[in-house]
Amino acid sequence: MQKLQVKILMLCSLCYGILAMPRPPKKNEGGITPEDRKAAEVYLKNFYTLANKSRNTFEERLREMQRFFGMRVTGRLDNGTMTMMKTPRCGMPDMAAVRAVPGRPRWRQTSLTYRFVNFTPDLPQNMVTDSIKRAFDVWSQVTPLTFTQVGNGQADILIQFSSSGHNDGSAFDGRNGVLAHAYFPGSGIGGDAHFDEDETWTINRGGTNQA
């Protein structure tokens, strides 16, 4: 199990067979396989859609990603960039890509409510509620927004733990991939936050740290 912050998340694993290993896939000069290239294309499509459609080439999206993570900006897919793509992360586009969302969505009111739809069995409920409250308190310190938990009924933000497909069009991918995602402010699913129940959630110890 890895130890992470929900903000930026890291782990890679590589498994080798012991008997009758298949022929390794062909690699280019940078050690990148055709499968790596396909995975990179999906990653960049999911997290780096640029506002300028003429810049939405593979190379331009890759430069944007390398720039976001403070890597050497080359526009070339190499082992270091591929390793970064394979680290567990939030399911939202990175901040540079958020500019592509029309209208810059924002909350129409400053007093917001939130409600837990369910809880992970990995942690006591009070630890989950305290962790989420601390996260909202950080937002309140730097924005005009206030967040109040409600026990039932309607709420601006619904928080839930789900696995795989969960009826929002953004299925989770199992352990150690996308850890969570949230939606831009708005009606319906807008503002809601979903955590991947396939992860092992913890507070300040081994596993996926929710704090």
mmCIF file of C-alpha atoms in Angstrom:
data_model
loop_
_atom_site.group_PDB
_atom_site.id
_atom_site.type_symbol
_atom_site.label_atom_id
_atom_site.label_comp_id
_atom_site.label_asym_id
_atom_site.label_seq_id
_atom_site.Cartn_x
_atom_site.Cartn_y
_atom_site.Cartn_z
ATOM 1 C CA MET A 1 0.000 0.000 0.000
ATOM 2 C CA GLN A 2 1.142 3.505 -0.737
ATOM 3 C CA LYS A 3 0.937 6.653 1.324
ATOM 4 C CA LEU A 4 -0.487 9.632 -0.537
ATOM 5 C CA GLN A 5 -2.102 12.981 -0.208
ATOM 6 C CA VAL A 6 -5.352 13.259 -2.210
ATOM 7 C CA LYS A 7 -3.875 16.397 -3.832
ATOM 8 C CA ILE A 8 -1.026 14.796 -5.782
ATOM 9 C CA LEU A 9 -0.613 11.054 -5.830
ATOM 10 C CA MET A 10 2.274 8.708 -6.660
ATOM 11 C CA LEU A 11 2.960 4.990 -7.193
ATOM 12 C CA CYS A 12 3.997 2.741 -10.057
ATOM 13 C CA SER A 13 4.210 -1.038 -10.117
ATOM 14 C CA LEU A 14 5.834 -3.450 -12.547
ATOM 15 C CA CYS A 15 5.341 -7.222 -12.515
ATOM 16 C CA TYR A 16 7.586 -9.837 -14.084
ATOM 17 C CA GLY A 17 6.606 -13.441 -14.869
ATOM 18 C CA ILE A 18 8.873 -16.230 -13.635
ATOM 19 C CA LEU A 19 8.082 -18.956 -16.156
ATOM 20 C CA ALA A 20 7.703 -18.814 -19.945
ATOM 21 C CA MET A 21 7.867 -15.029 -20.201
ATOM 22 C CA PRO A 22 6.308 -13.686 -23.418
ATOM 23 C CA ARG A 23 8.387 -11.740 -25.903
ATOM 24 C CA PRO A 24 8.653 -8.135 -24.651
ATOM 25 C CA PRO A 25 6.799 -5.557 -26.760
ATOM 26 C CA LYS A 26 8.782 -3.509 -29.240
ATOM 27 C CA LYS A 27 10.069 -0.207 -27.927
ATOM 28 C CA ASN A 28 11.193 2.945 -29.639
ATOM 29 C CA GLU A 29 14.471 4.704 -28.859
ATOM 30 C CA GLY A 30 13.014 6.237 -25.707
ATOM 31 C CA GLY A 31 11.935 2.866 -24.318
ATOM 32 C CA ILE A 32 8.264 3.523 -25.112
ATOM 33 C CA THR A 33 6.052 0.710 -26.400
ATOM 34 C CA PRO A 34 3.036 1.100 -28.730
ATOM 35 C CA GLU A 35 0.877 0.265 -25.701
ATOM 36 C CA ASP A 36 2.513 3.140 -23.794
ATOM 37 C CA ARG A 37 1.706 5.498 -26.650
ATOM 38 C CA LYS A 38 -1.955 4.441 -26.659
ATOM 39 C CA ALA A 39 -2.186 4.836 -22.877
ATOM 40 C CA ALA A 40 -0.603 8.298 -23.134
ATOM 41 C CA GLU A 41 -3.124 9.361 -25.769
ATOM 42 C CA VAL A 42 -6.008 8.367 -23.471
ATOM 43 C CA TYR A 43 -4.397 10.127 -20.475
ATOM 44 C CA LEU A 44 -3.871 13.371 -22.380
ATOM 45 C CA LYS A 45 -7.389 13.276 -23.803
ATOM 46 C CA ASN A 46 -8.825 12.856 -20.299
ATOM 47 C CA PHE A 47 -6.744 15.470 -18.489
ATOM 48 C CA TYR A 48 -5.367 17.966 -21.027
ATOM 49 C CA THR A 49 -8.007 19.255 -23.432
ATOM 50 C CA LEU A 50 -6.721 22.711 -24.337
ATOM 51 C CA ALA A 51 -8.945 25.720 -24.962
ATOM 52 C CA ASN A 52 -7.280 26.417 -28.304
ATOM 53 C CA LYS A 53 -8.474 23.535 -30.498
ATOM 54 C CA SER A 54 -5.620 24.051 -32.943
ATOM 55 C CA ARG A 55 -3.198 23.175 -30.098
ATOM 56 C CA ASN A 56 -4.897 19.898 -29.184
ATOM 57 C CA THR A 57 -2.246 17.771 -30.832
ATOM 58 C CA PHE A 58 -0.546 14.974 -28.936
ATOM 59 C CA GLU A 59 2.704 16.961 -28.717
ATOM 60 C CA GLU A 60 1.037 20.172 -27.457
ATOM 61 C CA ARG A 61 -0.956 18.334 -24.802
ATOM 62 C CA LEU A 62 2.185 16.513 -23.744
ATOM 63 C CA ARG A 63 4.071 19.825 -23.406
ATOM 64 C CA GLU A 64 1.232 21.191 -21.270
ATOM 65 C CA MET A 65 1.407 18.146 -18.993
ATOM 66 C CA GLN A 66 5.203 18.341 -18.678
ATOM 67 C CA ARG A 67 4.930 22.048 -17.901
ATOM 68 C CA PHE A 68 2.271 21.435 -15.240
ATOM 69 C CA PHE A 69 4.437 18.889 -13.405
ATOM 70 C CA GLY A 70 7.635 20.943 -13.670
ATOM 71 C CA MET A 71 9.285 18.460 -15.996
ATOM 72 C CA ARG A 72 11.610 19.235 -18.901
ATOM 73 C CA VAL A 73 9.247 20.413 -21.644
ATOM 74 C CA THR A 74 10.079 18.494 -24.813
ATOM 75 C CA GLY A 75 6.752 17.366 -26.267
ATOM 76 C CA ARG A 76 8.268 13.887 -26.525
ATOM 77 C CA LEU A 77 6.981 10.841 -24.674
ATOM 78 C CA ASP A 78 9.807 9.379 -22.598
ATOM 79 C CA ASN A 79 10.104 7.047 -19.625
ATOM 80 C CA GLY A 80 9.951 9.836 -17.041
ATOM 81 C CA THR A 81 6.764 11.293 -18.517
ATOM 82 C CA MET A 82 5.229 7.835 -18.828
ATOM 83 C CA THR A 83 5.996 7.102 -15.166
ATOM 84 C CA MET A 84 4.244 10.322 -14.129
ATOM 85 C CA MET A 85 1.191 9.346 -16.179
ATOM 86 C CA LYS A 86 0.991 6.008 -14.374
ATOM 87 C CA THR A 87 0.888 7.506 -10.887
ATOM 88 C CA PRO A 88 -2.475 7.500 -9.065
ATOM 89 C CA ARG A 89 -4.212 10.860 -9.297
ATOM 90 C CA CYS A 90 -7.417 12.838 -9.012
ATOM 91 C CA GLY A 91 -9.845 12.386 -11.888
ATOM 92 C CA MET A 92 -10.191 16.095 -12.627
ATOM 93 C CA PRO A 93 -8.309 17.811 -15.459
ATOM 94 C CA ASP A 94 -5.196 19.642 -14.288
ATOM 95 C CA MET A 95 -5.582 23.358 -13.653
ATOM 96 C CA ALA A 96 -4.080 24.473 -16.949
ATOM 97 C CA ALA A 97 -6.702 22.399 -18.765
ATOM 98 C CA VAL A 98 -9.636 23.726 -16.752
ATOM 99 C CA ARG A 99 -9.481 26.891 -18.849
ATOM 100 C CA ALA A 100 -11.132 24.857 -21.619
ATOM 101 C CA VAL A 101 -14.406 24.581 -19.653
ATOM 102 C CA PRO A 102 -16.943 27.055 -21.139
ATOM 103 C CA GLY A 103 -18.167 29.846 -18.905
ATOM 104 C CA ARG A 104 -15.760 29.317 -16.002
ATOM 105 C CA PRO A 105 -18.469 27.688 -13.807
ATOM 106 C CA ARG A 106 -18.824 29.033 -10.274
ATOM 107 C CA TRP A 107 -21.227 28.818 -7.366
ATOM 108 C CA ARG A 108 -24.076 31.336 -7.444
ATOM 109 C CA GLN A 109 -24.213 31.468 -3.646
ATOM 110 C CA THR A 110 -21.485 31.570 -1.021
ATOM 111 C CA SER A 111 -23.200 29.448 1.660
ATOM 112 C CA LEU A 112 -23.066 25.822 0.537
ATOM 113 C CA THR A 113 -24.290 22.581 2.068
ATOM 114 C CA TYR A 114 -22.862 19.096 1.674
ATOM 115 C CA ARG A 115 -24.109 15.608 2.522
ATOM 116 C CA PHE A 116 -22.550 12.151 2.644
ATOM 117 C CA VAL A 117 -24.428 9.639 0.497
ATOM 118 C CA ASN A 118 -22.442 6.777 2.028
ATOM 119 C CA PHE A 119 -19.161 6.032 3.779
ATOM 120 C CA THR A 120 -16.163 3.803 3.155
ATOM 121 C CA PRO A 121 -15.946 0.761 5.446
ATOM 122 C CA ASP A 122 -12.183 1.405 5.686
ATOM 123 C CA LEU A 123 -12.576 4.177 8.271
ATOM 124 C CA PRO A 124 -14.873 5.187 11.131
ATOM 125 C CA GLN A 125 -17.481 7.660 9.896
ATOM 126 C CA ASN A 126 -16.334 10.402 12.248
ATOM 127 C CA MET A 127 -12.811 10.235 10.775
ATOM 128 C CA VAL A 128 -14.213 10.663 7.269
ATOM 129 C CA THR A 129 -16.448 13.584 8.231
ATOM 130 C CA ASP A 130 -13.615 15.284 10.133
ATOM 131 C CA SER A 131 -11.240 14.875 7.174
ATOM 132 C CA ILE A 132 -13.733 16.361 4.709
ATOM 133 C CA LYS A 133 -14.568 19.207 7.093
ATOM 134 C CA ARG A 134 -10.871 20.112 7.346
ATOM 135 C CA ALA A 135 -10.630 20.171 3.559
ATOM 136 C CA PHE A 136 -13.636 22.486 3.290
ATOM 137 C CA ASP A 137 -12.201 24.698 6.048
ATOM 138 C CA VAL A 138 -9.108 25.236 3.891
ATOM 139 C CA TRP A 139 -11.318 26.452 1.026
ATOM 140 C CA SER A 140 -13.234 28.746 3.385
ATOM 141 C CA GLN A 141 -9.995 30.398 4.494
ATOM 142 C CA VAL A 142 -9.088 31.476 0.966
ATOM 143 C CA THR A 143 -12.532 32.026 -0.642
ATOM 144 C CA PRO A 144 -15.845 33.643 0.400
ATOM 145 C CA LEU A 145 -17.437 30.174 0.508
ATOM 146 C CA THR A 146 -18.758 28.487 3.651
ATOM 147 C CA PHE A 147 -19.645 24.782 3.880
ATOM 148 C CA THR A 148 -22.204 23.227 6.235
ATOM 149 C CA GLN A 149 -22.856 19.498 6.567
ATOM 150 C CA VAL A 150 -26.494 18.358 6.509
ATOM 151 C CA GLY A 151 -27.722 14.916 7.521
ATOM 152 C CA ASN A 152 -30.460 14.391 4.941
ATOM 153 C CA GLY A 153 -32.430 16.044 2.171
ATOM 154 C CA GLN A 154 -31.031 18.163 -0.619
ATOM 155 C CA ALA A 155 -27.488 19.511 -0.545
ATOM 156 C CA ASP A 156 -25.319 21.482 -2.954
ATOM 157 C CA ILE A 157 -22.518 18.893 -2.768
ATOM 158 C CA LEU A 158 -23.024 15.136 -2.455
ATOM 159 C CA ILE A 159 -20.060 13.007 -1.347
ATOM 160 C CA GLN A 160 -19.981 9.287 -2.009
ATOM 161 C CA PHE A 161 -17.683 6.265 -2.208
ATOM 162 C CA SER A 162 -18.229 4.115 -5.318
ATOM 163 C CA SER A 163 -16.495 1.469 -7.399
ATOM 164 C CA SER A 164 -16.152 1.088 -11.159
ATOM 165 C CA GLY A 165 -19.161 2.490 -13.030
ATOM 166 C CA HIS A 166 -21.456 4.483 -10.739
ATOM 167 C CA ASN A 167 -23.954 6.174 -13.075
ATOM 168 C CA ASP A 168 -22.078 9.399 -13.715
ATOM 169 C CA GLY A 169 -20.357 8.513 -17.000
ATOM 170 C CA SER A 170 -16.905 8.515 -15.364
ATOM 171 C CA ALA A 171 -16.170 4.970 -14.213
ATOM 172 C CA PHE A 172 -13.328 4.398 -11.797
ATOM 173 C CA ASP A 173 -10.448 2.230 -12.972
ATOM 174 C CA GLY A 174 -9.697 0.067 -9.921
ATOM 175 C CA ARG A 175 -6.878 0.443 -7.415
ATOM 176 C CA ASN A 176 -3.977 2.871 -7.869
ATOM 177 C CA GLY A 177 -5.360 4.757 -10.837
ATOM 178 C CA VAL A 178 -7.831 7.627 -10.536
ATOM 179 C CA LEU A 179 -8.533 8.001 -6.815
ATOM 180 C CA ALA A 180 -11.403 10.476 -6.873
ATOM 181 C CA HIS A 181 -13.159 13.026 -9.025
ATOM 182 C CA ALA A 182 -15.382 16.020 -8.471
ATOM 183 C CA TYR A 183 -17.575 18.102 -10.738
ATOM 184 C CA PHE A 184 -17.594 21.795 -11.477
ATOM 185 C CA PRO A 185 -20.224 23.920 -9.681
ATOM 186 C CA GLY A 186 -23.720 23.657 -11.079
ATOM 187 C CA SER A 187 -27.076 21.957 -10.733
ATOM 188 C CA GLY A 188 -27.613 18.209 -10.592
ATOM 189 C CA ILE A 189 -24.273 16.435 -10.273
ATOM 190 C CA GLY A 190 -22.445 19.779 -10.229
ATOM 191 C CA GLY A 191 -20.118 20.107 -7.230
ATOM 192 C CA ASP A 192 -20.415 16.448 -6.210
ATOM 193 C CA ALA A 193 -17.323 14.470 -5.156
ATOM 194 C CA HIS A 194 -16.810 10.735 -5.695
ATOM 195 C CA PHE A 195 -14.080 8.606 -4.096
ATOM 196 C CA ASP A 196 -12.969 5.253 -5.501
ATOM 197 C CA GLU A 197 -14.001 2.526 -3.042
ATOM 198 C CA ASP A 198 -11.534 0.110 -4.655
ATOM 199 C CA GLU A 199 -8.790 2.055 -2.876
ATOM 200 C CA THR A 200 -7.936 1.355 0.757
ATOM 201 C CA TRP A 201 -8.632 4.657 2.495
ATOM 202 C CA THR A 202 -6.686 5.661 5.597
ATOM 203 C CA ILE A 203 -5.881 8.718 7.671
ATOM 204 C CA ASN A 204 -2.138 9.419 8.025
ATOM 205 C CA ARG A 205 -0.907 5.867 7.550
ATOM 206 C CA GLY A 206 -0.390 3.253 4.835
ATOM 207 C CA GLY A 207 -3.014 3.104 2.108
ATOM 208 C CA THR A 208 -4.672 5.962 0.249
ATOM 209 C CA ASN A 209 -4.661 8.929 2.599
ATOM 210 C CA GLN A 210 -7.885 10.917 2.549
ATOM 211 C CA ALA A 211 -6.495 13.700 4.729
#
